[in-house]
Coordinates of C-alpha atoms and ligand atoms in Angstrom, one line a residue:
X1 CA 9.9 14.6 10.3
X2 CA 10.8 17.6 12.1
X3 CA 7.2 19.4 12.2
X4 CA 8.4 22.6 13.8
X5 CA 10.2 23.3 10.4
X6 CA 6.9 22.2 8.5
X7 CA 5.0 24.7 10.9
X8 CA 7.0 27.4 9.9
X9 CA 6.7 27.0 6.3
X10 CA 3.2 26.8 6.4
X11 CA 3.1 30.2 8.1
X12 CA 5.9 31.6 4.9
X13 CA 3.3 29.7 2.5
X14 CA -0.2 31.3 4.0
X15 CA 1.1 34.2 6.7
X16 CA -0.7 32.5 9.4
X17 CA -0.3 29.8 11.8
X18 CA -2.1 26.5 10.8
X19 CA -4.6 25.4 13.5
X20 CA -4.0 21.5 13.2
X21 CA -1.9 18.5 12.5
X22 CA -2.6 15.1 11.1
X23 CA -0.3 12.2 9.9
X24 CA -1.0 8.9 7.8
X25 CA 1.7 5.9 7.6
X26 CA 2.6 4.4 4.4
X27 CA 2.7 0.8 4.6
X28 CA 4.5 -2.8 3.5
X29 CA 2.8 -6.0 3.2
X30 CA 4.8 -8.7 4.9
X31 CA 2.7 -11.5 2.8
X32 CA -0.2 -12.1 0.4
X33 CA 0.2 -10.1 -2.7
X34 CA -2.4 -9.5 -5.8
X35 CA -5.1 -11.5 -3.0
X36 CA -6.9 -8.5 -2.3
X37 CA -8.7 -7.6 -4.8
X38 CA -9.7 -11.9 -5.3
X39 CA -11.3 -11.3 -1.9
X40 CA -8.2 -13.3 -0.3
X41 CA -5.8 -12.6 2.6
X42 CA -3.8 -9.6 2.9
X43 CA -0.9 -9.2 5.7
X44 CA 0.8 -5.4 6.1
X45 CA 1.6 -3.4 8.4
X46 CA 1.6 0.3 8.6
X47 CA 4.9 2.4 9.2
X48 CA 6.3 4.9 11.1
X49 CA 7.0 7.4 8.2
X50 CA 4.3 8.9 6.2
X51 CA 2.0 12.0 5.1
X52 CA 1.9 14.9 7.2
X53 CA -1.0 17.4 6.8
X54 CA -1.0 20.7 8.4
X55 CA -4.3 22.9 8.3
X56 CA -6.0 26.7 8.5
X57 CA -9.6 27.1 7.9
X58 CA -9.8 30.3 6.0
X59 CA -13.2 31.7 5.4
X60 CA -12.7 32.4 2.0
X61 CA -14.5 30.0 -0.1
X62 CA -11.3 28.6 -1.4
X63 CA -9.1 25.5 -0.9
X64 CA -5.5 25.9 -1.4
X65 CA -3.3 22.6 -1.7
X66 CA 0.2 23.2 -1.2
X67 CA 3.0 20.4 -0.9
X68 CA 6.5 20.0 0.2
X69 CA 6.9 17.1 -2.1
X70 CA 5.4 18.6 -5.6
X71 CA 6.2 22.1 -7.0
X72 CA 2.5 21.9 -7.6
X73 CA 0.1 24.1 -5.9
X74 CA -3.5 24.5 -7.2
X75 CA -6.2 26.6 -5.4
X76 CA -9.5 26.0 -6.1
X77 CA -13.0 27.7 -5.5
X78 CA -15.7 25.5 -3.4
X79 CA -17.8 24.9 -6.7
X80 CA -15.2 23.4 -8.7
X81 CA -13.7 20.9 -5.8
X82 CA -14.9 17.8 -7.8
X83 CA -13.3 18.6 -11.1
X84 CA -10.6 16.5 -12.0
X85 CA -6.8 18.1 -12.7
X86 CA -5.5 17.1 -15.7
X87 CA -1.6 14.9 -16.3
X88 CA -2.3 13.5 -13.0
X89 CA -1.9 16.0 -10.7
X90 CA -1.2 14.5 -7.1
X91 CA -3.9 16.6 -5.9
X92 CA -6.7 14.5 -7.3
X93 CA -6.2 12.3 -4.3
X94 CA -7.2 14.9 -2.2
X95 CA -9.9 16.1 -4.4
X96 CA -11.4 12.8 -5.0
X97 CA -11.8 12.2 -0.9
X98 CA -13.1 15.6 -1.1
X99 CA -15.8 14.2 -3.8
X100 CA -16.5 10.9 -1.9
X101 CA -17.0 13.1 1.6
X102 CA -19.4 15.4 -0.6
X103 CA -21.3 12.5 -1.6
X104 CA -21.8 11.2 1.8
X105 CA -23.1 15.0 2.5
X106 CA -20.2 16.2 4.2
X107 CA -19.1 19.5 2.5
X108 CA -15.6 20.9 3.1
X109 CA -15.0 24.6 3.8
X110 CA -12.4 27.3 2.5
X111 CA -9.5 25.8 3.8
X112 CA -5.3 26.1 3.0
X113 CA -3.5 22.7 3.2
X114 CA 0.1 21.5 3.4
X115 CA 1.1 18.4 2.9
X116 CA 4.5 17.0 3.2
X117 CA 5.5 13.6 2.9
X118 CA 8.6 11.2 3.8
X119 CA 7.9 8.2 2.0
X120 CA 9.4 7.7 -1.4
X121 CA 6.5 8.5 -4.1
X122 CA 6.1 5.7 -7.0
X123 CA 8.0 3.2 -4.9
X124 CA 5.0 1.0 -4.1
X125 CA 4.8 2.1 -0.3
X126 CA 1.4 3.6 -0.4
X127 CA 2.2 7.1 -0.7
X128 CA -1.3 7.9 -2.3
X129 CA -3.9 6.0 0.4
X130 CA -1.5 7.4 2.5
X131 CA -3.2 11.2 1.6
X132 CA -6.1 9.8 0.5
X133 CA -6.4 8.6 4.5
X134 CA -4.7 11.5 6.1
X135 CA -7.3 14.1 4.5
X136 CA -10.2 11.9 4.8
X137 CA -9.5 12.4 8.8
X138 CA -9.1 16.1 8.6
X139 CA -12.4 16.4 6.9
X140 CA -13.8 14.0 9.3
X141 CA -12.2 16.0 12.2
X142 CA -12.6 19.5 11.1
X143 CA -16.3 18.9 9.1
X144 CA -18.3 16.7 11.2
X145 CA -18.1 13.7 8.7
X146 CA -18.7 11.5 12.1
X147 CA -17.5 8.5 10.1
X148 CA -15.4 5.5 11.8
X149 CA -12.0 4.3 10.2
X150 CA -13.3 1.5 8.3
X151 CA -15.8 3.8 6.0
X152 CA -13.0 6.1 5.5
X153 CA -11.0 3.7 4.4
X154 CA -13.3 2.3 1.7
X155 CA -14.0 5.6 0.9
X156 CA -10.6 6.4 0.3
X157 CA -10.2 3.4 -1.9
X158 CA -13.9 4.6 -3.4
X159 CA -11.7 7.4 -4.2
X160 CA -8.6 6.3 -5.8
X161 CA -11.4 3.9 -8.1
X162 CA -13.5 6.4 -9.3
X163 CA -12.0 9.6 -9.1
X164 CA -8.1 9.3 -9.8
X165 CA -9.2 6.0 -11.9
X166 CA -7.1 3.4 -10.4
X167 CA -8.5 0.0 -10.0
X168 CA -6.8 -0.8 -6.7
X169 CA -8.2 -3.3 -3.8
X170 CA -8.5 -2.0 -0.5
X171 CA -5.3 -3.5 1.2
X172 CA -3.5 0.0 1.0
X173 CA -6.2 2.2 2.4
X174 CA -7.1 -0.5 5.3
X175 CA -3.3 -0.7 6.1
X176 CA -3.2 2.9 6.5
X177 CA -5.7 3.9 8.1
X178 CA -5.8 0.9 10.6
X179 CA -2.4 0.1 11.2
X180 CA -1.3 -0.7 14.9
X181 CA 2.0 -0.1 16.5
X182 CA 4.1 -3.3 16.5
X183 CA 1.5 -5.4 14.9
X184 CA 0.8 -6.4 11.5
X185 CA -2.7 -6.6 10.2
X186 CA -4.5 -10.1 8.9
X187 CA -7.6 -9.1 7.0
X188 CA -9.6 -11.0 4.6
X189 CA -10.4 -9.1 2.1
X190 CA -14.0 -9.8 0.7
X191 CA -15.4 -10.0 4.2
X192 CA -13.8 -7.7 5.5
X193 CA -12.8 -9.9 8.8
X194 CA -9.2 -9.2 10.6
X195 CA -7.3 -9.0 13.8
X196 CA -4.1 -7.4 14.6
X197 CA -1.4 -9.9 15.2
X198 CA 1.5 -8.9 17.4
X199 CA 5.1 -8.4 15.1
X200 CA 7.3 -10.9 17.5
X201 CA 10.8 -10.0 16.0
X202 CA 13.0 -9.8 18.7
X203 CA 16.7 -9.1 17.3
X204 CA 15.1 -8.9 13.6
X205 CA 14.3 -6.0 11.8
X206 CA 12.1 -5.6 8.2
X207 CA 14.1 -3.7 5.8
X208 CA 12.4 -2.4 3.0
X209 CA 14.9 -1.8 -0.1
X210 CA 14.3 0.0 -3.3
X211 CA 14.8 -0.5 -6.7
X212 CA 14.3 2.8 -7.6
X213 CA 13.0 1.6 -11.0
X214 CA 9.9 3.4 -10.6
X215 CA 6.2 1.9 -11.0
X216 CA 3.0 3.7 -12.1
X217 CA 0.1 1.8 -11.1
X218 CA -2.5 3.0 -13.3
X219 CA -0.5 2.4 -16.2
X220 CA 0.9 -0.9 -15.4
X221 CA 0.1 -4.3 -15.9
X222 CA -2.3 -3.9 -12.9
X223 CA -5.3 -3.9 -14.6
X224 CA -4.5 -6.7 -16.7
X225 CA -4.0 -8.9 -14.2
X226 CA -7.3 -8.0 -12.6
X227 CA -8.8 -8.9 -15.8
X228 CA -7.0 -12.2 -16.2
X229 CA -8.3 -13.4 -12.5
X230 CA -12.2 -12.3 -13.8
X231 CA -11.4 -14.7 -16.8
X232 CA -10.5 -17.2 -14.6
X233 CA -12.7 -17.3 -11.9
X234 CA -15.5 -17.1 -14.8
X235 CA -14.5 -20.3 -17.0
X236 CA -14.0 -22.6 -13.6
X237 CA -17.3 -21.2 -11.8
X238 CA -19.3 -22.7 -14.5
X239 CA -21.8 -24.0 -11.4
X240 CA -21.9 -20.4 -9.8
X241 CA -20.7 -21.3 -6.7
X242 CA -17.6 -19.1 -6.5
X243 CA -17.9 -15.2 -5.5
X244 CA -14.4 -15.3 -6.0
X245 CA -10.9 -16.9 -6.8
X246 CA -10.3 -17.0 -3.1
X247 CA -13.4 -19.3 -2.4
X248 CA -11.7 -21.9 -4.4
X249 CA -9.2 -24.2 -2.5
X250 CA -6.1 -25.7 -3.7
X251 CA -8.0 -29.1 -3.5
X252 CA -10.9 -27.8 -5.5
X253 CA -8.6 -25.5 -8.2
X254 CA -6.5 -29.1 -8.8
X255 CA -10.4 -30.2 -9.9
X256 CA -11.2 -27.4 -11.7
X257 CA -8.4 -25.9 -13.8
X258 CA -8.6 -28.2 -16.9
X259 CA -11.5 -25.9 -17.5
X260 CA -9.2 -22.9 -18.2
X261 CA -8.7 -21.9 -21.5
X262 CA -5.1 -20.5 -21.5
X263 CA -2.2 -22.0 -19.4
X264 CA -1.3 -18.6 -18.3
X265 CA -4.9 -18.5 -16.5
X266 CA -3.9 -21.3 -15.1
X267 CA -0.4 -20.0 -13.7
X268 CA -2.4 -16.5 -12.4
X269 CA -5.5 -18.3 -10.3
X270 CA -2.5 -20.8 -9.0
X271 CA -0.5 -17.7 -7.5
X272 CA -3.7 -16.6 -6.2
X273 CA -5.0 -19.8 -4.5
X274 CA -1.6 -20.9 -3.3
X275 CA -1.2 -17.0 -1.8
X276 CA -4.1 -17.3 0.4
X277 CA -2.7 -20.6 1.7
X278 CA 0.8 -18.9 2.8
X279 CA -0.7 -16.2 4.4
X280 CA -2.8 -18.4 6.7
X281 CA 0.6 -20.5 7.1
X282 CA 2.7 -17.5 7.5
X283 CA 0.4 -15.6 10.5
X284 CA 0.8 -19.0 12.4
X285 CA 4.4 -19.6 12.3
X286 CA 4.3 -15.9 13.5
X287 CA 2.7 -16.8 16.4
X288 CA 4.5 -19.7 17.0
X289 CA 7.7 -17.7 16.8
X290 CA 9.0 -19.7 14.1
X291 CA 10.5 -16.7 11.6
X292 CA 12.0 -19.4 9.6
X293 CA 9.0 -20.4 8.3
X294 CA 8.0 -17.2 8.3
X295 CA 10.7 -16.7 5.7
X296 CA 10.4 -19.6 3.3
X297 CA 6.2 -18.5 2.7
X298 CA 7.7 -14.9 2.1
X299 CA 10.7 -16.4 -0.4
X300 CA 8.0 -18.8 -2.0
X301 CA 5.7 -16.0 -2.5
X302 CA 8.1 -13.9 -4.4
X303 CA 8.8 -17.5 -6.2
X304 CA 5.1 -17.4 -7.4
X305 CA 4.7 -13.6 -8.3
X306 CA 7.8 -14.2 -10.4
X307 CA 6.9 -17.5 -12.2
X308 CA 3.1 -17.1 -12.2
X309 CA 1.9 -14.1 -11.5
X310 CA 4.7 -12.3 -13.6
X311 CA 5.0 -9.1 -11.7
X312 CA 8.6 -9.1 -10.8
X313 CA 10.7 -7.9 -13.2
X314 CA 14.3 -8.0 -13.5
X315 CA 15.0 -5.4 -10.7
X316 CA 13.0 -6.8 -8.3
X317 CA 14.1 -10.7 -8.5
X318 CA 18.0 -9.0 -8.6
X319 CA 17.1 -7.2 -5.2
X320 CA 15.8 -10.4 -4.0
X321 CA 18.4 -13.1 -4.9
X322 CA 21.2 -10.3 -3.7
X323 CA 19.2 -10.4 -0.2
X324 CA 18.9 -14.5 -0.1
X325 CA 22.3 -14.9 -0.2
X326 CA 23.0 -12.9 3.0
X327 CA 23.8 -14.8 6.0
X328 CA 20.9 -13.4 9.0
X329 CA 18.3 -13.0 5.8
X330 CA 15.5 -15.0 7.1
X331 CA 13.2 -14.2 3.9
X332 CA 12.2 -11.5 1.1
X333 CA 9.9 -10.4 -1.2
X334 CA 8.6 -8.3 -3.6
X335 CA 6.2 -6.3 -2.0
X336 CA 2.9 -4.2 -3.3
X337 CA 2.1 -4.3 -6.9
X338 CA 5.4 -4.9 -8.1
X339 CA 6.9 -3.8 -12.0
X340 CA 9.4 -2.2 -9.7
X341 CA 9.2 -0.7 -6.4
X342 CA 9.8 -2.5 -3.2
X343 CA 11.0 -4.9 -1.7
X344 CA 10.9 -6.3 2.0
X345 CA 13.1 -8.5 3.9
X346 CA 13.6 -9.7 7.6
X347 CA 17.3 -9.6 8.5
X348 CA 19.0 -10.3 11.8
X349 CA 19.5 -6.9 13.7
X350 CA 23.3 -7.8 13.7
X351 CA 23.2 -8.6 10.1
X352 CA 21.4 -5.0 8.2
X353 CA 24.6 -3.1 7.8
X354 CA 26.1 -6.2 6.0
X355 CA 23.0 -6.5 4.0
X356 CA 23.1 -2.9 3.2
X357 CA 26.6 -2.9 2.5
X358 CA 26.4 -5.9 0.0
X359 CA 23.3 -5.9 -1.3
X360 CA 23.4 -2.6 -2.4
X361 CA 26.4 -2.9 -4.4
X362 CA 25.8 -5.9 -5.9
X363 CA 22.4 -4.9 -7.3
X364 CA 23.8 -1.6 -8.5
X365 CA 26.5 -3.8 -10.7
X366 CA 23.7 -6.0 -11.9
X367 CA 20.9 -3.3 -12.9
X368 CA 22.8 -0.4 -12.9
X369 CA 20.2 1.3 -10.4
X370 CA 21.1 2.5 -6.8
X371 CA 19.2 1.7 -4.5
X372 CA 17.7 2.7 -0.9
X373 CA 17.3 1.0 2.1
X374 CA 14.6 2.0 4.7
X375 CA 14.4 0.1 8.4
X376 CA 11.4 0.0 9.4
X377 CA 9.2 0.5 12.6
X378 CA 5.6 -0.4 12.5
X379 CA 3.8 2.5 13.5
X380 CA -0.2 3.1 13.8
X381 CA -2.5 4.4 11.1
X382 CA -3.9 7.5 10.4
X383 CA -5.0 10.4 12.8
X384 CA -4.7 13.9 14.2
X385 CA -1.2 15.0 16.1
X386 CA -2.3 17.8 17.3
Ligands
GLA401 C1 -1.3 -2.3 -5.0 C2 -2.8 -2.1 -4.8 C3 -3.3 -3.0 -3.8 C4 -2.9 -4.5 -4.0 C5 -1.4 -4.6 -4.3 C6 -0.9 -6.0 -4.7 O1 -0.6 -1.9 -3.9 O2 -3.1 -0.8 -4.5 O3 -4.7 -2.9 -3.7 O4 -3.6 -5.1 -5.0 O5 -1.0 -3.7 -5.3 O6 -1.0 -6.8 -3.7

């Protein structure tokens, strides 16, 4: 991002210079997908493209959201911050941080905002915790919120669930704002427990394709699924002994899932349970520097959200099976909600312009959609440049 240029067209935008800088990644999760919100293991990693958010306080009792991304621009007086915008304007992300900060008694100021961002929007990279995140900071920063990353980031997923209405779990928000340089984050997600695990891949890269078949969360199968893993969890916790589907092993669900009701119940808490299990087996072969292995739990997992989770979808499993046949492929994936979106490989440095140059034809011929291919540095998480 070349933030001289962004500097400038603030001052075009507003006549003045803005007095400060902040930047949130987007992210990809390497492994353990539709575990977060069944209190199971997550695994991304943040990246080195994201939001950028330049600011001028302005006395005026007003906040002006501008971005470079949206023809969109809305200004709004202080006393009507917390209304919601109507056809889902991208500035309820903002506003609802806004709201949550309001409600923690940390009231913004007349401010004018620009934000510009450089990861694909709708492609399942986290664009929205990714400005959820980088204004929760500048209001931290610039209004004496005094919060640490970890409340911002479950207020940032507080906001996305109660102000812009999507049910998301907090993998996104936590990826984001915590990410670390070179390392990939292993969180549990009902506890809250994790550690940064180095990223050991020496002559590998992760390559994030896109489908371009675009995804809207809120109006996806999202929320179904959610619903599915309640009903679940509810018919085989008939004892009470289960906060969630993650507190079920394989052992115990092989027990247990005569109880369901529905086979497809049955095929949704398996994904779930056997998830968990890959994660834990795919942060050791990571430390053990086995990316083989590595590659198989992130080709089984796609497996699973395909065959039991049912969240691929026909442009996804192309992009996939297009990338398994490369030679220096060690393993891919869907990767965040899925319907579309993303996907995430780790290819031999010597081997990405091959990949590119096949894979990308091939899938055009089979879906008819171009897609785009991102290499990826894992960057940190959210926080103010300058
Ligand atoms: C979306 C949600 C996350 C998570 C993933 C699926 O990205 O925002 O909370 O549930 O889907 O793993």
């Amino acid at each position: 991002m070349n933030t001289e240029a962004l500097k400038k067209s603030f001052k075009d935008l507003y006549q003045k210079e803005a007095e400060a800088l902040f930047f949130s990644p987007g992210r990809v999760n390497l492994i353990g997908e539709h575990t977060d919100y069944n209190g199971g293991y997550v695994f991304p990693c943040a990246l080195n493209f994201g939001t950028y958010l330049l600011v001028r306080r302005n006395n005026e009792k007003v906040v002006r959201f501008a971005s470079t991304n949206m023809d969109l621009k809305v200004e709004l007086t202080l006393d009507k911050l917390g209304e919601l915008q109507p056809d889902g304007a991208w500035v309820n992300y903002p506003l609802g941080v806004i709201d949550q900060f309001a409600k923690k008694g940390t009231k913004v100021e007349g401010m004018d905002l620009l934000y510009s961002g450089n990861i694909p929007n709708g492609a399942g990279l986290s664009s929205s915790a990714s400005i959820e995140l980088v204004t929760s900071v500048l209001i931290n920063d610039l209004f004496g919120g005094k919060l640490a990353m970890m409340d911002m980031v479950k207020l940032s997923q507080d906001a996305e669930n109660q102000f812009v209405g999507v049910n998301c779990g907090i993998m996104d928000q936590f990826a984001v704002g915590m990410g670390k340089e070179n390392h990939a984050l292993a969180l549990k997600c009902d506890t809250l427990k994790w550690e940064a695990v180095p990223l050991k891949l020496d002559g590998y890269k992760i390559v994030i394709s896109n489908t371009n078949k675009r995804r809207g969360l809120a109006d996806s199968k999202y929320n179904e699924r959610r619903s599915e893993c309640e009903q679940a969890l509810a018919e085989m916790n008939t004892e009470g002994k289960f906060e969630t589907l993650s507190d079920i092993s394989f052992d115990m669900f092989n027990d247990l899932h005569s109880k369901l009701s529905k086979e497809v119940l049955l095929r949704r808490a398996r994904h779930v349970i056997t998830e968990n299990q890959r994660v834990l087996d795919a942060m050791k072969a990571l430390e053990q520097n086995n990316l083989a292995e590595f590659g198989q739990l992130m080709n089984a997992s796609h497996v699973s959200l395909r065959d039991d989770y049912e969240v691929t979808g026909i442009e996804l499993d192309a992009l996939v099976e297009e990338a398994w046949r490369i030679e220096g492929v060690v393993g891919s994936r869907m990767t965040g909600a899925g319907f579309g979106g993303c996907t995430v490989s780790i290819v031999k440095e010597a081997a990405v312009d091959r990949f590119i140059a096949e894979v990308g034809p091939a899938y055009e011929k089979r879906t008819g959609l171009k897609p785009e291919f991102y290499i990826a540095d894992v960057g940190d998480g959210a926080r103010r440049l300058e």
